[in-house]
Amino acid sequence: MPDLIGYLGPAGTYTEQAALLYAPDAVLEPYPTISAVGSAVAEDELDSGVVPIENSLEGSVTFTLDLLIAQSGLSIRNEIVIPIDHYLVAPPGVSAETVEVIYSHPQALAQCRDYLGENFPTVAREASLSTVAAVIDMQASRVPAAAICPQRATEIYDVQILAQSIQDNSANQTRFVALAHEDHPPTGHDRTSICFAFAVDRPGSLYRAIGEFAERNINLVKIESRPTKQELGRYIFLIDCDGHREEPEIEAALQGLREFADVFKILGSYPHWEPPGR
Amino acid sequence: MPDLIGYLGPAGTYTEQAALLYAPDAVLEPYPTISAVGSAVAEDELDSGVVPIENSLEGSVTFTLDLLIAQSGLSIRNEIVIPIDHYLVAPPGVSAETVEVIYSHPQALAQCRDYLGENFPTVAREASLSTVAAVIDMQASRVPAAAICPQRATEIYDVQILAQSIQDNSANQTRFVALAHEDHPPTGHDRTSICFAFAVDRPGSLYRAIGEFAERNINLVKIESRPTKQELGRYIFLIDCDGHREEPEIEAALQGLREFADVFKILGSYPHWEPPGR
């Protein structure tokens, strides 16, 4: 039986593109929110679930970080990285010159700011809840409208493509994670994500935490703070490091940190993404 | 002559509330974007500019972090913290029972998810570009509509208040910064924000950086990574620490870090916020 993979929908999003790349033979099922994907994985309704975690321009997808911190029964099993390539589309028969409003998610509008400023300086921009909702908002518009959406949406909806690759910065990539009950066995080129927190704000706690990795010459890829949501100025730290949690040096660093942190959780070890065909 | 203070507009936002609290006697001028506020301060059009930098539930406002990293001639001179208190409003004469759609910024909709689920389970939610744009979208709606907005917006627009304090988590606060050419002289209860980066990813660089503070017993309040926007997986680190950059221990730590980081910038030293009347 093919795997059942959930993803942050609707169909046509960059997340669906990532899920198709991750599991081309699986049955894919869209979910309305990141936390709905997480719950469905935790409750065993899915083999795994694909959600965005980080964009090279915008930074972390904080909903996903907060889900990983809070939800039990959930590990990162894989990562998937895809380029973000924005398309400008309109309903069939609507020409670029007549467009009076352009819909998209505020992040996509922001990522195409230079392009829109040059080509559509006087056209209104309207926020949609996603880059696919933008296509639906465009279709429902009473005035001639366009939308910024992923390539995948142009395959699903009846639209004409006015322009492609309209993002201002070509180094625009998004990293997705496949969530599952269990993380991934070691492959030799892995990464590990953890989170931890201290009950009391003491100078040096974070230094000691990072020291567990530095002393063992383990490379830290990323460090991030997330609010505890109890008080402004109190944080949970997230670290991504090179290596798998079953490798002896990594295991020792994690054990060292676990002993003095007040909150400690391994979010998963998983193979570092390699583009297909490499 | 009163100070001229810019803020992220439009009038009626939480940022205007913060600017009013920060400078009650100043002339306030709304700007359309965070970067427009930054440019106006850098180009000397304003005495200072107020923008949001961090929310206790959502985390950092990444636009503001990226502005501080990239824009020269800009320092953090003050911080202001205000509670976020969401109001549900409707046009005069529209009753809660007849509302068919609720507008707000996606973050405000998310922060009132439980309240909306209980009280308006079947009502559509629509994204607006800000909590004030939501009021305007509501007024233009063809069907009976409501909006989630700040208290300040209820003073400016002709609306009736259906409910107040509808946010799910009462520990919802936003921290704003007042940007100016110069940061603040020492007051004895200050904080300092810096950013730094390393050209090469070497195990231990970040450890050594944090060590400059830990060795001197300086408390790190926050650490954050922002993407360099050149390549996924390369970061600029931001640190907030207790103390003023002119205090000898802080000065020594910053000097130590400056010597081995490839990018280093002091974003400012400023008094730690105390609510008025304390």
mmCIF file of N, CA, C and O in Angstrom, chain B residues 25-77:
data_model
loop_
_atom_site.group_PDB
_atom_site.id
_atom_site.type_symbol
_atom_site.label_atom_id
_atom_site.label_comp_id
_atom_site.label_asym_id
_atom_site.label_seq_id
_atom_site.Cartn_x
_atom_site.Cartn_y
_atom_site.Cartn_z
ATOM 1 N N ASP B 25 4.146 64.252 23.706
ATOM 2 C CA ASP B 25 4.087 65.653 23.263
ATOM 3 C C ASP B 25 4.645 65.860 21.863
ATOM 4 O O ASP B 25 4.724 66.983 21.378
ATOM 5 N N ALA B 26 5.044 64.778 21.207
ATOM 6 C CA ALA B 26 5.661 64.908 19.883
ATOM 7 C C ALA B 26 4.597 65.028 18.799
ATOM 8 O O ALA B 26 3.419 64.716 19.020
ATOM 9 N N VAL B 27 5.046 65.461 17.622
ATOM 10 C CA VAL B 27 4.200 65.378 16.428
ATOM 11 C C VAL B 27 4.438 63.999 15.823
ATOM 12 O O VAL B 27 5.576 63.622 15.555
ATOM 13 N N LEU B 28 3.377 63.242 15.632
ATOM 14 C CA LEU B 28 3.508 61.867 15.138
ATOM 15 C C LEU B 28 3.139 61.797 13.662
ATOM 16 O O LEU B 28 2.138 62.381 13.235
ATOM 17 N N GLU B 29 3.928 61.046 12.919
ATOM 18 C CA GLU B 29 3.710 60.952 11.467
ATOM 19 C C GLU B 29 3.728 59.476 11.060
ATOM 20 O O GLU B 29 4.744 58.800 11.260
ATOM 21 N N PRO B 30 2.628 58.982 10.461
ATOM 22 C CA PRO B 30 2.611 57.562 10.058
ATOM 23 C C PRO B 30 3.410 57.328 8.780
ATOM 24 O O PRO B 30 3.416 58.168 7.881
ATOM 25 N N TYR B 31 4.074 56.178 8.676
ATOM 26 C CA TYR B 31 4.794 55.750 7.475
ATOM 27 C C TYR B 31 4.243 54.398 7.043
ATOM 28 O O TYR B 31 3.819 53.607 7.879
ATOM 29 N N PRO B 32 4.287 54.107 5.728
ATOM 30 C CA PRO B 32 3.602 52.898 5.250
ATOM 31 C C PRO B 32 4.339 51.593 5.577
ATOM 32 O O PRO B 32 3.710 50.552 5.638
ATOM 33 N N THR B 33 5.658 51.630 5.744
ATOM 34 C CA THR B 33 6.402 50.391 5.996
ATOM 35 C C THR B 33 7.472 50.625 7.054
ATOM 36 O O THR B 33 7.859 51.770 7.331
ATOM 37 N N ILE B 34 7.970 49.528 7.612
ATOM 38 C CA ILE B 34 9.055 49.602 8.594
ATOM 39 C C ILE B 34 10.295 50.205 7.947
ATOM 40 O O ILE B 34 10.973 51.048 8.540
ATOM 41 N N SER B 35 10.589 49.826 6.709
ATOM 42 C CA SER B 35 11.807 50.343 6.088
ATOM 43 C C SER B 35 11.660 51.826 5.741
ATOM 44 O O SER B 35 12.648 52.567 5.761
ATOM 45 N N ALA B 36 10.441 52.310 5.462
ATOM 46 C CA ALA B 36 10.238 53.740 5.232
ATOM 47 C C ALA B 36 10.525 54.539 6.505
ATOM 48 O O ALA B 36 11.108 55.625 6.452
ATOM 49 N N VAL B 37 10.147 53.994 7.668
ATOM 50 C CA VAL B 37 10.475 54.655 8.940
ATOM 51 C C VAL B 37 11.994 54.719 9.093
ATOM 52 O O VAL B 37 12.570 55.766 9.410
ATOM 53 N N GLY B 38 12.669 53.579 8.824
ATOM 54 C CA GLY B 38 14.128 53.518 8.966
ATOM 55 C C GLY B 38 14.833 54.514 8.057
ATOM 56 O O GLY B 38 15.743 55.233 8.491
ATOM 57 N N SER B 39 14.415 54.585 6.798
ATOM 58 C CA SER B 39 15.051 55.512 5.850
ATOM 59 C C SER B 39 14.855 56.953 6.292
ATOM 60 O O SER B 39 15.774 57.767 6.208
ATOM 61 N N ALA B 40 13.649 57.284 6.753
ATOM 62 C CA ALA B 40 13.361 58.663 7.153
ATOM 63 C C ALA B 40 14.216 59.071 8.355
ATOM 64 O O ALA B 40 14.665 60.212 8.448
ATOM 65 N N VAL B 41 14.465 58.127 9.269
ATOM 66 C CA VAL B 41 15.345 58.437 10.409
ATOM 67 C C VAL B 41 16.783 58.591 9.913
ATOM 68 O O VAL B 41 17.471 59.558 10.243
ATOM 69 N N ALA B 42 17.231 57.658 9.077
ATOM 70 C CA ALA B 42 18.611 57.704 8.585
ATOM 71 C C ALA B 42 18.873 58.977 7.790
ATOM 72 O O ALA B 42 19.964 59.541 7.845
ATOM 73 N N GLU B 43 17.867 59.443 7.054
ATOM 74 C CA GLU B 43 18.032 60.647 6.228
ATOM 75 C C GLU B 43 17.641 61.927 6.955
ATOM 76 O O GLU B 43 17.462 62.975 6.328
ATOM 77 N N ASP B 44 17.467 61.816 8.276
ATOM 78 C CA ASP B 44 17.295 63.003 9.107
ATOM 79 C C ASP B 44 15.970 63.725 8.917
ATOM 80 O O ASP B 44 15.837 64.898 9.296
ATOM 81 N N GLU B 45 14.982 63.053 8.340
ATOM 82 C CA GLU B 45 13.659 63.663 8.222
ATOM 83 C C GLU B 45 12.897 63.614 9.546
ATOM 84 O O GLU B 45 11.890 64.291 9.700
ATOM 85 N N LEU B 46 13.354 62.752 10.453
ATOM 86 C CA LEU B 46 12.646 62.529 11.708
ATOM 87 C C LEU B 46 13.627 62.594 12.875
ATOM 88 O O LEU B 46 14.802 62.259 12.713
ATOM 89 N N ASP B 47 13.136 62.981 14.052
ATOM 90 C CA ASP B 47 13.962 62.865 15.254
ATOM 91 C C ASP B 47 14.092 61.410 15.673
ATOM 92 O O ASP B 47 15.143 60.975 16.115
ATOM 93 N N SER B 48 12.996 60.665 15.568
ATOM 94 C CA SER B 48 13.109 59.227 15.772
ATOM 95 C C SER B 48 11.912 58.521 15.162
ATOM 96 O O SER B 48 10.969 59.174 14.689
ATOM 97 N N GLY B 49 11.985 57.195 15.107
ATOM 98 C CA GLY B 49 10.928 56.410 14.475
ATOM 99 C C GLY B 49 10.623 55.181 15.305
ATOM 100 O O GLY B 49 11.548 54.527 15.811
ATOM 101 N N VAL B 50 9.336 54.868 15.468
ATOM 102 C CA VAL B 50 8.916 53.753 16.322
ATOM 103 C C VAL B 50 8.413 52.594 15.461
ATOM 104 O O VAL B 50 7.529 52.780 14.618
ATOM 105 N N VAL B 51 8.995 51.422 15.678
ATOM 106 C CA VAL B 51 8.590 50.217 14.936
ATOM 107 C C VAL B 51 8.541 49.029 15.896
ATOM 108 O O VAL B 51 9.254 49.009 16.894
ATOM 109 N N PRO B 52 7.704 48.023 15.608
ATOM 110 C CA PRO B 52 7.662 46.826 16.465
ATOM 111 C C PRO B 52 8.895 45.965 16.215
ATOM 112 O O PRO B 52 9.392 45.897 15.091
ATOM 113 N N ILE B 53 9.391 45.301 17.265
ATOM 114 C CA ILE B 53 10.563 44.424 17.087
ATOM 115 C C ILE B 53 10.315 43.009 17.593
ATOM 116 O O ILE B 53 10.956 42.078 17.130
ATOM 117 N N GLU B 54 9.362 42.828 18.503
ATOM 118 C CA GLU B 54 9.192 41.483 19.086
ATOM 119 C C GLU B 54 7.847 41.376 19.769
ATOM 120 O O GLU B 54 7.429 42.298 20.463
ATOM 121 N N ASN B 55 7.184 40.244 19.573
ATOM 122 C CA ASN B 55 5.928 39.965 20.288
ATOM 123 C C ASN B 55 6.124 38.732 21.156
ATOM 124 O O ASN B 55 6.816 37.788 20.762
ATOM 125 N N SER B 56 5.487 38.756 22.334
ATOM 126 C CA SER B 56 5.723 37.671 23.296
ATOM 127 C C SER B 56 5.166 36.328 22.829
ATOM 128 O O SER B 56 5.551 35.292 23.347
ATOM 129 N N LEU B 57 4.258 36.317 21.868
ATOM 130 C CA LEU B 57 3.731 35.046 21.339
ATOM 131 C C LEU B 57 4.351 34.698 19.993
ATOM 132 O O LEU B 57 4.652 33.537 19.721
ATOM 133 N N GLU B 58 4.530 35.697 19.147
ATOM 134 C CA GLU B 58 4.953 35.423 17.769
ATOM 135 C C GLU B 58 6.470 35.420 17.618
ATOM 136 O O GLU B 58 6.997 34.899 16.634
ATOM 137 N N GLY B 59 7.186 36.070 18.528
ATOM 138 C CA GLY B 59 8.634 36.196 18.381
ATOM 139 C C GLY B 59 9.009 37.477 17.650
ATOM 140 O O GLY B 59 8.236 38.441 17.645
ATOM 141 N N SER B 60 10.163 37.466 17.017
ATOM 142 C CA SER B 60 10.724 38.693 16.443
ATOM 143 C C SER B 60 9.960 39.160 15.214
ATOM 144 O O SER B 60 9.422 38.362 14.456
ATOM 145 N N VAL B 61 9.954 40.474 15.017
ATOM 146 C CA VAL B 61 9.474 41.071 13.778
ATOM 147 C C VAL B 61 10.695 41.132 12.860
ATOM 148 O O VAL B 61 11.563 41.986 13.011
ATOM 149 N N THR B 62 10.756 40.200 11.936
ATOM 150 C CA THR B 62 12.007 40.000 11.206
ATOM 151 C C THR B 62 12.334 41.174 10.283
ATOM 152 O O THR B 62 13.509 41.456 10.056
ATOM 153 N N PHE B 63 11.323 41.891 9.786
ATOM 154 C CA PHE B 63 11.580 43.090 8.975
ATOM 155 C C PHE B 63 12.433 44.095 9.747
ATOM 156 O O PHE B 63 13.320 44.732 9.191
ATOM 157 N N THR B 64 12.121 44.258 11.021
ATOM 158 C CA THR B 64 12.850 45.238 11.836
ATOM 159 C C THR B 64 14.274 44.764 12.099
ATOM 160 O O THR B 64 15.224 45.549 12.005
ATOM 161 N N LEU B 65 14.439 43.485 12.394
ATOM 162 C CA LEU B 65 15.799 42.963 12.582
ATOM 163 C C LEU B 65 16.621 43.172 11.308
ATOM 164 O O LEU B 65 17.769 43.622 11.358
ATOM 165 N N ASP B 66 16.021 42.848 10.167
ATOM 166 C CA ASP B 66 16.753 42.962 8.898
ATOM 167 C C ASP B 66 17.086 44.418 8.570
ATOM 168 O O ASP B 66 18.142 44.711 8.008
ATOM 169 N N LEU B 67 16.186 45.330 8.940
ATOM 170 C CA LEU B 67 16.457 46.757 8.748
ATOM 171 C C LEU B 67 17.647 47.195 9.593
ATOM 172 O O LEU B 67 18.552 47.897 9.115
ATOM 173 N N LEU B 68 17.665 46.783 10.862
ATOM 174 C CA LEU B 68 18.764 47.171 11.755
ATOM 175 C C LEU B 68 20.093 46.608 11.259
ATOM 176 O O LEU B 68 21.141 47.256 11.380
ATOM 177 N N ILE B 69 20.067 45.397 10.711
ATOM 178 C CA ILE B 69 21.288 44.782 10.187
ATOM 179 C C ILE B 69 21.792 45.569 8.975
ATOM 180 O O ILE B 69 22.978 45.866 8.857
ATOM 181 N N ALA B 70 20.878 45.939 8.075
ATOM 182 C CA ALA B 70 21.289 46.447 6.757
ATOM 183 C C ALA B 70 21.450 47.969 6.679
ATOM 184 O O ALA B 70 22.277 48.466 5.918
ATOM 185 N N GLN B 71 20.646 48.710 7.445
ATOM 186 C CA GLN B 71 20.583 50.159 7.248
ATOM 187 C C GLN B 71 21.641 50.862 8.109
ATOM 188 O O GLN B 71 21.693 50.663 9.315
ATOM 189 N N SER B 72 22.456 51.725 7.511
ATOM 190 C CA SER B 72 23.422 52.489 8.317
ATOM 191 C C SER B 72 22.763 53.768 8.819
ATOM 192 O O SER B 72 21.695 54.174 8.349
ATOM 193 N N GLY B 73 23.379 54.403 9.796
ATOM 194 C CA GLY B 73 22.860 55.654 10.345
ATOM 195 C C GLY B 73 21.648 55.475 11.238
ATOM 196 O O GLY B 73 20.837 56.392 11.387
ATOM 197 N N LEU B 74 21.509 54.306 11.834
ATOM 198 C CA LEU B 74 20.306 53.949 12.593
ATOM 199 C C LEU B 74 20.718 53.219 13.869
ATOM 200 O O LEU B 74 21.448 52.233 13.808
ATOM 201 N N SER B 75 20.266 53.706 15.021
ATOM 202 C CA SER B 75 20.532 53.009 16.285
ATOM 203 C C SER B 75 19.237 52.847 17.062
ATOM 204 O O SER B 75 18.294 53.624 16.876
ATOM 205 N N ILE B 76 19.218 51.854 17.951
ATOM 206 C CA ILE B 76 18.091 51.729 18.877
ATOM 207 C C ILE B 76 18.342 52.704 20.027
ATOM 208 O O ILE B 76 19.366 52.619 20.699
ATOM 209 N N ARG B 77 17.412 53.632 20.244
ATOM 210 C CA ARG B 77 17.601 54.639 21.293
ATOM 211 C C ARG B 77 16.726 54.338 22.511
ATOM 212 O O ARG B 77 17.034 54.741 23.618
#
